[in-house]
Coordinates of N, CA and C in Angstrom, one line a residue:
F15 N -138.7 192.9 -2.6 CA -138.7 194.4 -2.3 C -140.1 194.9 -2.7
R16 N -140.7 194.4 -3.7 CA -142.0 195.0 -4.2 C -143.1 194.8 -3.2
T17 N -143.1 193.5 -2.7 CA -144.2 193.3 -1.7 C -143.9 194.0 -0.4
E18 N -142.7 194.2 0.0 CA -142.3 194.9 1.2 C -142.7 196.4 1.1
A19 N -142.7 196.9 -0.2 CA -143.1 198.3 -0.4 C -144.6 198.4 -0.6
C20 N -145.3 197.3 -0.4 CA -146.8 197.2 -0.6 C -147.3 197.6 -2.0
L21 N -146.5 197.2 -3.0 CA -146.8 197.4 -4.4 C -147.2 196.2 -5.1
T22 N -148.3 196.3 -5.9 CA -148.6 195.2 -6.8 C -147.8 195.3 -8.0
Q23 N -147.7 194.2 -8.8 CA -147.0 194.3 -10.1 C -147.7 195.4 -11.0
E24 N -149.0 195.5 -10.9 CA -149.7 196.5 -11.7 C -149.2 197.9 -11.3
K25 N -149.2 198.2 -10.0 CA -148.7 199.5 -9.6 C -147.3 199.8 -9.9
L26 N -146.4 198.8 -9.8 CA -145.0 199.0 -10.1 C -144.9 199.2 -11.6
S27 N -145.7 198.5 -12.4 CA -145.8 198.7 -13.8 C -146.1 200.2 -14.2
L28 N -147.1 200.7 -13.5 CA -147.5 202.1 -13.8 C -146.4 203.1 -13.4
I29 N -145.7 202.8 -12.3 CA -144.6 203.7 -11.9 C -143.4 203.6 -12.8
T30 N -143.0 202.4 -13.2 CA -141.8 202.3 -14.0 C -142.0 202.4 -15.5
G31 N -143.3 202.2 -16.0 CA -143.5 202.2 -17.4 C -143.2 200.8 -18.1
L32 N -142.9 199.8 -17.2 CA -142.6 198.5 -17.7 C -143.9 197.7 -17.6
S33 N -144.1 196.7 -18.6 CA -145.3 195.9 -18.5 C -145.3 195.0 -17.3
Q34 N -146.5 194.7 -16.9 CA -146.7 193.8 -15.8 C -146.1 192.4 -16.1
T35 N -146.3 192.0 -17.4 CA -145.8 190.7 -17.8 C -144.2 190.7 -17.7
Y36 N -143.6 191.8 -18.1 CA -142.1 191.9 -18.1 C -141.7 191.8 -16.6
L37 N -142.3 192.6 -15.7 CA -141.9 192.6 -14.3 C -142.1 191.2 -13.7
S38 N -143.1 190.5 -14.1 CA -143.3 189.1 -13.6 C -142.1 188.3 -14.0
G39 N -141.7 188.4 -15.3 CA -140.6 187.7 -15.8 C -139.3 188.0 -15.1
V40 N -139.1 189.2 -14.7 CA -137.9 189.6 -14.0 C -137.9 189.0 -12.6
E41 N -139.1 189.1 -11.9 CA -139.2 188.5 -10.6 C -139.0 187.0 -10.6
N42 N -139.4 186.3 -11.6 CA -139.3 184.9 -11.7 C -138.0 184.4 -12.4
G43 N -137.1 185.3 -12.7 CA -135.8 185.0 -13.2 C -135.9 184.5 -14.7
K44 N -137.0 184.9 -15.4 CA -137.1 184.5 -16.8 C -136.7 185.6 -17.7
R45 N -136.5 186.8 -17.2 CA -136.0 187.9 -17.9 C -134.7 188.4 -17.4
N46 N -133.9 188.9 -18.2 CA -132.6 189.5 -17.8 C -132.6 191.0 -18.1
P47 N -133.0 191.8 -17.1 CA -133.1 193.2 -17.3 C -131.8 193.9 -17.5
S48 N -131.9 195.0 -18.3 CA -130.7 195.8 -18.5 C -130.4 196.7 -17.3
M49 N -129.3 197.3 -17.2 CA -129.0 198.2 -16.1 C -130.0 199.3 -16.0
K50 N -130.3 199.8 -17.2 CA -131.3 200.9 -17.2 C -132.6 200.5 -16.6
T51 N -133.1 199.3 -16.9 CA -134.3 198.8 -16.3 C -134.2 198.5 -14.8
L52 N -133.0 198.0 -14.4 CA -132.8 197.8 -13.0 C -132.8 199.1 -12.2
V53 N -132.3 200.2 -12.8 CA -132.3 201.5 -12.2 C -133.8 202.0 -12.0
K54 N -134.6 201.8 -13.1 CA -136.0 202.2 -13.0 C -136.7 201.5 -11.9
I55 N -136.5 200.2 -11.8 CA -137.2 199.4 -10.8 C -136.7 199.8 -9.4
A56 N -135.4 199.9 -9.2 CA -134.8 200.3 -7.9 C -135.3 201.6 -7.5
K57 N -135.3 202.6 -8.4 CA -135.9 203.9 -8.0 C -137.3 203.8 -7.5
A58 N -138.1 203.0 -8.2 CA -139.5 202.9 -7.9 C -139.7 202.2 -6.5
L59 N -138.8 201.3 -6.2 CA -138.8 200.6 -4.9 C -138.0 201.3 -3.8
H60 N -137.3 202.4 -4.1 CA -136.5 203.1 -3.1 C -135.4 202.2 -2.5
V61 N -134.8 201.5 -3.4 CA -133.6 200.7 -3.0 C -132.5 200.9 -4.0
S62 N -131.3 200.4 -3.6 CA -130.2 200.5 -4.6 C -130.3 199.4 -5.6
V63 N -129.6 199.6 -6.7 CA -129.5 198.5 -7.7 C -128.8 197.3 -7.1
G64 N -127.8 197.6 -6.3 CA -127.0 196.5 -5.6 C -127.9 195.7 -4.7
D65 N -128.8 196.4 -4.0 CA -129.8 195.6 -3.2 C -130.7 194.8 -4.0
L66 N -131.2 195.4 -5.1 CA -132.2 194.8 -6.0 C -131.6 193.5 -6.6
A67 N -130.3 193.7 -7.1 CA -129.7 192.6 -7.8 C -129.0 191.6 -6.8
D68 N -129.0 191.9 -5.5 CA -128.3 191.1 -4.5 C -126.9 190.8 -4.9
I69 N -126.2 191.9 -5.3 CA -124.8 191.8 -5.8 C -123.9 191.0 -4.8
D70 N -124.0 191.3 -3.5 CA -123.1 190.7 -2.6 C -123.2 189.1 -2.6
S71 N -124.5 188.6 -2.7 CA -124.6 187.2 -2.8 C -124.1 186.6 -4.1
Y72 N -124.2 187.4 -5.2 CA -123.7 186.9 -6.4 C -122.2 186.9 -6.4
L73 N -121.6 187.9 -5.8 CA -120.1 187.9 -5.8 C -119.6 186.8 -4.9
I74 N -120.2 186.5 -3.8 CA -119.8 185.5 -2.9 C -119.9 184.1 -3.6
S75 N -121.1 183.9 -4.3 CA -121.2 182.6 -4.9 C -120.4 182.5 -6.2
D76 N -120.1 183.6 -6.8 CA -119.2 183.6 -8.0 C -117.8 183.2 -7.7
K77 N -117.3 183.5 -6.5 CA -116.0 183.2 -6.1 C -115.7 181.7 -6.1
S78 N -116.8 180.9 -5.8 CA -116.6 179.5 -5.8 C -116.4 178.9 -7.2
R79 N -116.8 179.7 -8.2 CA -116.6 179.3 -9.6 C -115.2 179.6 -10.2
V80 N -114.5 180.4 -9.4 CA -113.2 180.8 -9.9 C -112.2 179.6 -10.0
T81 N -111.6 179.4 -11.1 CA -110.6 178.3 -11.2 C -109.2 178.9 -11.1
R82 N -108.3 178.1 -10.5 CA -106.9 178.6 -10.4 C -106.1 177.7 -11.3
H83 N -105.1 178.3 -11.9 CA -104.2 177.5 -12.8 C -102.9 177.4 -12.2

């Protein structure tokens, strides 16, 4: 979403108040952001937290992990 919004990590960092290093970690899956942080990023990118976190894909893939007794 960041590149689609024509934002660099540096610019997103300035908008959100999060460090560029932290944002890079989030993008690369090395950081696990809190809901508060996801909201900051989503607002800056003008998307929903659900879009940002790709909740639908997570829920679909999570169903395959459900075990039945």
